Amino acid sequence: MKRLFLAGFSFFLFALAANAQTAESTPSEPKPVSKEERQKMKEKQEADLAAAFRELGLSDEQVQQVKSVMEESNQKNKAVRADQSLTEEQKKEKMKENNEEKNNRIREILGEEKYKQFNEIRRRQKNANESMNTLKPAGN
């Protein structure tokens, strides 16, 4: 009886250890996103950005300037990601520089106070979106 118990217990420990190793050795890879899901995410981002602009009370000219700066920054970062001559560390550094430049230009357009408000609104939106994503069922 002791042998049977020890064999069962040993098997249980072995299975537990094997499962732990499998979980550690396979990092969670991002799931592929369908075209429809990508489109919905883009629409949500645009709606959130428009809501932030409305909440700040920006003029049409300011909205266009900020959008232009953001689009230009996105294009620069896309080019950096595609540049095969750069290491991952160099890509991170270059994208960090691009984002700092973007933030400085947006700060110039909005002014310091509205820039702080803009960042706070975007932070709230991001947190709300993240909490909604964690509440979604696994199949959706």
PDB file of N, CA and C in Angstrom, residues 43-115:
ATOM      1  N   GLU A  43     -10.818  51.865 -34.894  1.00  0.00           N
ATOM      2  CA  GLU A  43     -11.985  52.734 -34.718  1.00  0.00           C
ATOM      3  C   GLU A  43     -12.122  53.182 -33.265  1.00  0.00           C
ATOM      4  N   LYS A  44     -11.858  52.266 -32.340  1.00  0.00           N
ATOM      5  CA  LYS A  44     -11.931  52.598 -30.912  1.00  0.00           C
ATOM      6  C   LYS A  44     -10.871  53.633 -30.550  1.00  0.00           C
ATOM      7  N   GLN A  45      -9.657  53.465 -31.073  1.00  0.00           N
ATOM      8  CA  GLN A  45      -8.589  54.427 -30.806  1.00  0.00           C
ATOM      9  C   GLN A  45      -8.950  55.802 -31.351  1.00  0.00           C
ATOM     10  N   GLU A  46      -9.504  55.844 -32.553  1.00  0.00           N
ATOM     11  CA  GLU A  46      -9.892  57.113 -33.156  1.00  0.00           C
ATOM     12  C   GLU A  46     -11.018  57.771 -32.365  1.00  0.00           C
ATOM     13  N   ALA A  47     -11.978  56.967 -31.909  1.00  0.00           N
ATOM     14  CA  ALA A  47     -13.075  57.511 -31.110  1.00  0.00           C
ATOM     15  C   ALA A  47     -12.557  58.049 -29.776  1.00  0.00           C
ATOM     16  N   ASP A  48     -11.626  57.319 -29.154  1.00  0.00           N
ATOM     17  CA  ASP A  48     -11.048  57.781 -27.888  1.00  0.00           C
ATOM     18  C   ASP A  48     -10.285  59.084 -28.084  1.00  0.00           C
ATOM     19  N   LEU A  49      -9.531  59.172 -29.168  1.00  0.00           N
ATOM     20  CA  LEU A  49      -8.768  60.377 -29.446  1.00  0.00           C
ATOM     21  C   LEU A  49      -9.709  61.561 -29.685  1.00  0.00           C
ATOM     22  N   ALA A  50     -10.761  61.339 -30.455  1.00  0.00           N
ATOM     23  CA  ALA A  50     -11.739  62.400 -30.714  1.00  0.00           C
ATOM     24  C   ALA A  50     -12.404  62.841 -29.412  1.00  0.00           C
ATOM     25  N   ALA A  51     -12.708  61.892 -28.533  1.00  0.00           N
ATOM     26  CA  ALA A  51     -13.314  62.225 -27.243  1.00  0.00           C
ATOM     27  C   ALA A  51     -12.348  63.056 -26.396  1.00  0.00           C
ATOM     28  N   ALA A  52     -11.069  62.724 -26.442  1.00  0.00           N
ATOM     29  CA  ALA A  52     -10.066  63.491 -25.697  1.00  0.00           C
ATOM     30  C   ALA A  52      -9.993  64.917 -26.234  1.00  0.00           C
ATOM     31  N   PHE A  53     -10.019  65.066 -27.551  1.00  0.00           N
ATOM     32  CA  PHE A  53      -9.981  66.398 -28.150  1.00  0.00           C
ATOM     33  C   PHE A  53     -11.205  67.222 -27.747  1.00  0.00           C
ATOM     34  N   ARG A  54     -12.388  66.580 -27.762  1.00  0.00           N
ATOM     35  CA  ARG A  54     -13.616  67.281 -27.356  1.00  0.00           C
ATOM     36  C   ARG A  54     -13.538  67.710 -25.899  1.00  0.00           C
ATOM     37  N   GLU A  55     -13.071  66.800 -25.039  1.00  0.00           N
ATOM     38  CA  GLU A  55     -12.986  67.104 -23.613  1.00  0.00           C
ATOM     39  C   GLU A  55     -12.034  68.274 -23.351  1.00  0.00           C
ATOM     40  N   LEU A  56     -10.976  68.381 -24.139  1.00  0.00           N
ATOM     41  CA  LEU A  56     -10.033  69.482 -23.989  1.00  0.00           C
ATOM     42  C   LEU A  56     -10.547  70.782 -24.604  1.00  0.00           C
ATOM     43  N   GLY A  57     -11.534  70.669 -25.487  1.00  0.00           N
ATOM     44  CA  GLY A  57     -12.065  71.855 -26.149  1.00  0.00           C
ATOM     45  C   GLY A  57     -11.097  72.439 -27.165  1.00  0.00           C
ATOM     46  N   LEU A  58     -10.429  71.575 -27.919  1.00  0.00           N
ATOM     47  CA  LEU A  58      -9.455  72.038 -28.901  1.00  0.00           C
ATOM     48  C   LEU A  58     -10.143  72.598 -30.141  1.00  0.00           C
ATOM     49  N   SER A  59      -9.471  73.551 -30.772  1.00  0.00           N
ATOM     50  CA  SER A  59      -9.970  74.087 -32.034  1.00  0.00           C
ATOM     51  C   SER A  59      -9.710  73.056 -33.131  1.00  0.00           C
ATOM     52  N   ASP A  60     -10.400  73.218 -34.260  1.00  0.00           N
ATOM     53  CA  ASP A  60     -10.196  72.320 -35.396  1.00  0.00           C
ATOM     54  C   ASP A  60      -8.739  72.347 -35.850  1.00  0.00           C
ATOM     55  N   GLU A  61      -8.138  73.533 -35.822  1.00  0.00           N
ATOM     56  CA  GLU A  61      -6.747  73.670 -36.235  1.00  0.00           C
ATOM     57  C   GLU A  61      -5.823  72.883 -35.301  1.00  0.00           C
ATOM     58  N   GLN A  62      -6.052  72.981 -33.996  1.00  0.00           N
ATOM     59  CA  GLN A  62      -5.232  72.236 -33.036  1.00  0.00           C
ATOM     60  C   GLN A  62      -5.396  70.731 -33.236  1.00  0.00           C
ATOM     61  N   VAL A  63      -6.634  70.300 -33.460  1.00  0.00           N
ATOM     62  CA  VAL A  63      -6.902  68.877 -33.678  1.00  0.00           C
ATOM     63  C   VAL A  63      -6.107  68.384 -34.886  1.00  0.00           C
ATOM     64  N   GLN A  64      -6.149  69.123 -35.977  1.00  0.00           N
ATOM     65  CA  GLN A  64      -5.437  68.725 -37.191  1.00  0.00           C
ATOM     66  C   GLN A  64      -3.928  68.715 -36.975  1.00  0.00           C
ATOM     67  N   GLN A  65      -3.423  69.700 -36.237  1.00  0.00           N
ATOM     68  CA  GLN A  65      -1.989  69.754 -35.973  1.00  0.00           C
ATOM     69  C   GLN A  65      -1.541  68.552 -35.138  1.00  0.00           C
ATOM     70  N   VAL A  66      -2.299  68.245 -34.096  1.00  0.00           N
ATOM     71  CA  VAL A  66      -1.943  67.118 -33.227  1.00  0.00           C
ATOM     72  C   VAL A  66      -2.031  65.807 -34.001  1.00  0.00           C
ATOM     73  N   LYS A  67      -3.090  65.636 -34.777  1.00  0.00           N
ATOM     74  CA  LYS A  67      -3.222  64.415 -35.582  1.00  0.00           C
ATOM     75  C   LYS A  67      -2.064  64.279 -36.556  1.00  0.00           C
ATOM     76  N   SER A  68      -1.664  65.384 -37.163  1.00  0.00           N
ATOM     77  CA  SER A  68      -0.551  65.369 -38.110  1.00  0.00           C
ATOM     78  C   SER A  68       0.744  64.950 -37.423  1.00  0.00           C
ATOM     79  N   VAL A  69       1.005  65.493 -36.256  1.00  0.00           N
ATOM     80  CA  VAL A  69       2.206  65.137 -35.499  1.00  0.00           C
ATOM     81  C   VAL A  69       2.178  63.660 -35.124  1.00  0.00           C
ATOM     82  N   MET A  70       1.020  63.162 -34.683  1.00  0.00           N
ATOM     83  CA  MET A  70       0.901  61.760 -34.293  1.00  0.00           C
ATOM     84  C   MET A  70       1.101  60.833 -35.486  1.00  0.00           C
ATOM     85  N   GLU A  71       0.526  61.189 -36.625  1.00  0.00           N
ATOM     86  CA  GLU A  71       0.670  60.370 -37.826  1.00  0.00           C
ATOM     87  C   GLU A  71       2.126  60.350 -38.285  1.00  0.00           C
ATOM     88  N   GLU A  72       2.767  61.501 -38.262  1.00  0.00           N
ATOM     89  CA  GLU A  72       4.176  61.581 -38.652  1.00  0.00           C
ATOM     90  C   GLU A  72       5.034  60.702 -37.736  1.00  0.00           C
ATOM     91  N   SER A  73       4.760  60.751 -36.452  1.00  0.00           N
ATOM     92  CA  SER A  73       5.503  59.927 -35.494  1.00  0.00           C
ATOM     93  C   SER A  73       5.259  58.444 -35.741  1.00  0.00           C
ATOM     94  N   ASN A  74       4.009  58.086 -36.027  1.00  0.00           N
ATOM     95  CA  ASN A  74       3.693  56.687 -36.326  1.00  0.00           C
ATOM     96  C   ASN A  74       4.447  56.200 -37.554  1.00  0.00           C
ATOM     97  N   GLN A  75       4.539  57.045 -38.580  1.00  0.00           N
ATOM     98  CA  GLN A  75       5.253  56.676 -39.801  1.00  0.00           C
ATOM     99  C   GLN A  75       6.749  56.497 -39.513  1.00  0.00           C
ATOM    100  N   LYS A  76       7.314  57.398 -38.715  1.00  0.00           N
ATOM    101  CA  LYS A  76       8.734  57.282 -38.358  1.00  0.00           C
ATOM    102  C   LYS A  76       8.985  55.981 -37.594  1.00  0.00           C
ATOM    103  N   ASN A  77       8.124  55.679 -36.631  1.00  0.00           N
ATOM    104  CA  ASN A  77       8.297  54.456 -35.840  1.00  0.00           C
ATOM    105  C   ASN A  77       8.112  53.209 -36.696  1.00  0.00           C
ATOM    106  N   LYS A  78       7.206  53.268 -37.654  1.00  0.00           N
ATOM    107  CA  LYS A  78       7.000  52.139 -38.564  1.00  0.00           C
ATOM    108  C   LYS A  78       8.261  51.896 -39.383  1.00  0.00           C
ATOM    109  N   ALA A  79       8.880  52.978 -39.855  1.00  0.00           N
ATOM    110  CA  ALA A  79      10.116  52.858 -40.630  1.00  0.00           C
ATOM    111  C   ALA A  79      11.243  52.296 -39.762  1.00  0.00           C
ATOM    112  N   VAL A  80      11.298  52.715 -38.515  1.00  0.00           N
ATOM    113  CA  VAL A  80      12.335  52.204 -37.603  1.00  0.00           C
ATOM    114  C   VAL A  80      12.147  50.710 -37.397  1.00  0.00           C
ATOM    115  N   ARG A  81      10.914  50.270 -37.154  1.00  0.00           N
ATOM    116  CA  ARG A  81      10.650  48.840 -36.949  1.00  0.00           C
ATOM    117  C   ARG A  81      11.031  48.014 -38.173  1.00  0.00           C
ATOM    118  N   ALA A  82      10.883  48.587 -39.366  1.00  0.00           N
ATOM    119  CA  ALA A  82      11.174  47.861 -40.602  1.00  0.00           C
ATOM    120  C   ALA A  82      12.666  47.888 -40.956  1.00  0.00           C
ATOM    121  N   ASP A  83      13.438  48.742 -40.310  1.00  0.00           N
ATOM    122  CA  ASP A  83      14.860  48.896 -40.632  1.00  0.00           C
ATOM    123  C   ASP A  83      15.648  47.701 -40.099  1.00  0.00           C
ATOM    124  N   GLN A  84      16.076  46.826 -41.011  1.00  0.00           N
ATOM    125  CA  GLN A  84      16.787  45.614 -40.625  1.00  0.00           C
ATOM    126  C   GLN A  84      18.228  45.876 -40.189  1.00  0.00           C
ATOM    127  N   SER A  85      18.747  47.059 -40.487  1.00  0.00           N
ATOM    128  CA  SER A  85      20.134  47.362 -40.129  1.00  0.00           C
ATOM    129  C   SER A  85      20.298  47.731 -38.658  1.00  0.00           C
ATOM    130  N   LEU A  86      19.187  47.991 -37.972  1.00  0.00           N
ATOM    131  CA  LEU A  86      19.243  48.379 -36.562  1.00  0.00           C
ATOM    132  C   LEU A  86      19.048  47.177 -35.653  1.00  0.00           C
ATOM    133  N   THR A  87      19.731  47.184 -34.516  1.00  0.00           N
ATOM    134  CA  THR A  87      19.490  46.159 -33.506  1.00  0.00           C
ATOM    135  C   THR A  87      18.208  46.510 -32.767  1.00  0.00           C
ATOM    136  N   GLU A  88      17.705  45.567 -31.986  1.00  0.00           N
ATOM    137  CA  GLU A  88      16.486  45.830 -31.213  1.00  0.00           C
ATOM    138  C   GLU A  88      16.691  47.003 -30.254  1.00  0.00           C
ATOM    139  N   GLU A  89      17.858  47.065 -29.648  1.00  0.00           N
ATOM    140  CA  GLU A  89      18.159  48.154 -28.715  1.00  0.00           C
ATOM    141  C   GLU A  89      18.187  49.502 -29.443  1.00  0.00           C
ATOM    142  N   GLN A  90      18.784  49.525 -30.626  1.00  0.00           N
ATOM    143  CA  GLN A  90      18.817  50.763 -31.411  1.00  0.00           C
ATOM    144  C   GLN A  90      17.415  51.179 -31.844  1.00  0.00           C
ATOM    145  N   LYS A  91      16.588  50.200 -32.181  1.00  0.00           N
ATOM    146  CA  LYS A  91      15.204  50.499 -32.560  1.00  0.00           C
ATOM    147  C   LYS A  91      14.458  51.114 -31.388  1.00  0.00           C
ATOM    148  N   LYS A  92      14.624  50.527 -30.200  1.00  0.00           N
ATOM    149  CA  LYS A  92      13.955  51.068 -29.012  1.00  0.00           C
ATOM    150  C   LYS A  92      14.388  52.499 -28.753  1.00  0.00           C
ATOM    151  N   GLU A  93      15.681  52.747 -28.852  1.00  0.00           N
ATOM    152  CA  GLU A  93      16.220  54.083 -28.597  1.00  0.00           C
ATOM    153  C   GLU A  93      15.691  55.089 -29.624  1.00  0.00           C
ATOM    154  N   LYS A  94      15.687  54.708 -30.896  1.00  0.00           N
ATOM    155  CA  LYS A  94      15.210  55.605 -31.952  1.00  0.00           C
ATOM    156  C   LYS A  94      13.720  55.896 -31.779  1.00  0.00           C
ATOM    157  N   MET A  95      12.933  54.873 -31.438  1.00  0.00           N
ATOM    158  CA  MET A  95      11.499  55.086 -31.237  1.00  0.00           C
ATOM    159  C   MET A  95      11.256  55.954 -30.006  1.00  0.00           C
ATOM    160  N   LYS A  96      12.084  55.807 -28.985  1.00  0.00           N
ATOM    161  CA  LYS A  96      11.977  56.657 -27.791  1.00  0.00           C
ATOM    162  C   LYS A  96      12.231  58.113 -28.172  1.00  0.00           C
ATOM    163  N   GLU A  97      13.254  58.347 -28.997  1.00  0.00           N
ATOM    164  CA  GLU A  97      13.552  59.701 -29.473  1.00  0.00           C
ATOM    165  C   GLU A  97      12.382  60.259 -30.289  1.00  0.00           C
ATOM    166  N   ASN A  98      11.819  59.439 -31.169  1.00  0.00           N
ATOM    167  CA  ASN A  98      10.674  59.872 -31.973  1.00  0.00           C
ATOM    168  C   ASN A  98       9.500  60.259 -31.083  1.00  0.00           C
ATOM    169  N   ASN A  99       9.249  59.463 -30.059  1.00  0.00           N
ATOM    170  CA  ASN A  99       8.119  59.743 -29.169  1.00  0.00           C
ATOM    171  C   ASN A  99       8.365  60.995 -28.333  1.00  0.00           C
ATOM    172  N   GLU A 100       9.598  61.220 -27.920  1.00  0.00           N
ATOM    173  CA  GLU A 100       9.907  62.450 -27.180  1.00  0.00           C
ATOM    174  C   GLU A 100       9.696  63.670 -28.069  1.00  0.00           C
ATOM    175  N   GLU A 101      10.134  63.563 -29.322  1.00  0.00           N
ATOM    176  CA  GLU A 101       9.924  64.658 -30.273  1.00  0.00           C
ATOM    177  C   GLU A 101       8.429  64.910 -30.468  1.00  0.00           C
ATOM    178  N   LYS A 102       7.659  63.829 -30.628  1.00  0.00           N
ATOM    179  CA  LYS A 102       6.205  63.947 -30.794  1.00  0.00           C
ATOM    180  C   LYS A 102       5.591  64.653 -29.593  1.00  0.00           C
ATOM    181  N   ASN A 103       5.961  64.212 -28.399  1.00  0.00           N
ATOM    182  CA  ASN A 103       5.398  64.806 -27.187  1.00  0.00           C
ATOM    183  C   ASN A 103       5.753  66.281 -27.063  1.00  0.00           C
ATOM    184  N   ASN A 104       6.984  66.642 -27.408  1.00  0.00           N
ATOM    185  CA  ASN A 104       7.389  68.051 -27.357  1.00  0.00           C
ATOM    186  C   ASN A 104       6.590  68.896 -28.339  1.00  0.00           C
ATOM    187  N   ARG A 105       6.364  68.360 -29.529  1.00  0.00           N
ATOM    188  CA  ARG A 105       5.591  69.111 -30.535  1.00  0.00           C
ATOM    189  C   ARG A 105       4.132  69.251 -30.117  1.00  0.00           C
ATOM    190  N   ILE A 106       3.564  68.206 -29.528  1.00  0.00           N
ATOM    191  CA  ILE A 106       2.178  68.293 -29.044  1.00  0.00           C
ATOM    192  C   ILE A 106       2.095  69.292 -27.890  1.00  0.00           C
ATOM    193  N   ARG A 107       3.100  69.292 -27.032  1.00  0.00           N
ATOM    194  CA  ARG A 107       3.143  70.239 -25.914  1.00  0.00           C
ATOM    195  C   ARG A 107       3.153  71.680 -26.448  1.00  0.00           C
ATOM    196  N   GLU A 108       3.897  71.926 -27.529  1.00  0.00           N
ATOM    197  CA  GLU A 108       3.937  73.259 -28.143  1.00  0.00           C
ATOM    198  C   GLU A 108       2.567  73.658 -28.689  1.00  0.00           C
ATOM    199  N   ILE A 109       1.865  72.718 -29.284  1.00  0.00           N
ATOM    200  CA  ILE A 109       0.553  73.005 -29.884  1.00  0.00           C
ATOM    201  C   ILE A 109      -0.489  73.283 -28.804  1.00  0.00           C
ATOM    202  N   LEU A 110      -0.495  72.450 -27.755  1.00  0.00           N
ATOM    203  CA  LEU A 110      -1.552  72.525 -26.748  1.00  0.00           C
ATOM    204  C   LEU A 110      -1.247  73.487 -25.608  1.00  0.00           C
ATOM    205  N   GLY A 111       0.005  73.700 -25.329  1.00  0.00           N
ATOM    206  CA  GLY A 111       0.367  74.432 -24.129  1.00  0.00           C
ATOM    207  C   GLY A 111       0.518  73.437 -22.982  1.00  0.00           C
ATOM    208  N   GLU A 112       1.243  73.837 -21.973  1.00  0.00           N
ATOM    209  CA  GLU A 112       1.590  72.909 -20.878  1.00  0.00           C
ATOM    210  C   GLU A 112       0.361  72.359 -20.146  1.00  0.00           C
ATOM    211  N   GLU A 113      -0.601  73.215 -19.825  1.00  0.00           N
ATOM    212  CA  GLU A 113      -1.769  72.781 -19.046  1.00  0.00           C
ATOM    213  C   GLU A 113      -2.632  71.787 -19.826  1.00  0.00           C
ATOM    214  N   LYS A 114      -2.952  72.133 -21.060  1.00  0.00           N
ATOM    215  CA  LYS A 114      -3.783  71.221 -21.861  1.00  0.00           C
ATOM    216  C   LYS A 114      -3.027  69.944 -22.199  1.00  0.00           C
ATOM    217  N   TYR A 115      -1.704  70.035 -22.339  1.00  0.00           N
ATOM    218  CA  TYR A 115      -0.903  68.838 -22.598  1.00  0.00           C
ATOM    219  C   TYR A 115      -1.009  67.875 -21.418  1.00  0.00           C
TER     220      TYR A 115
END
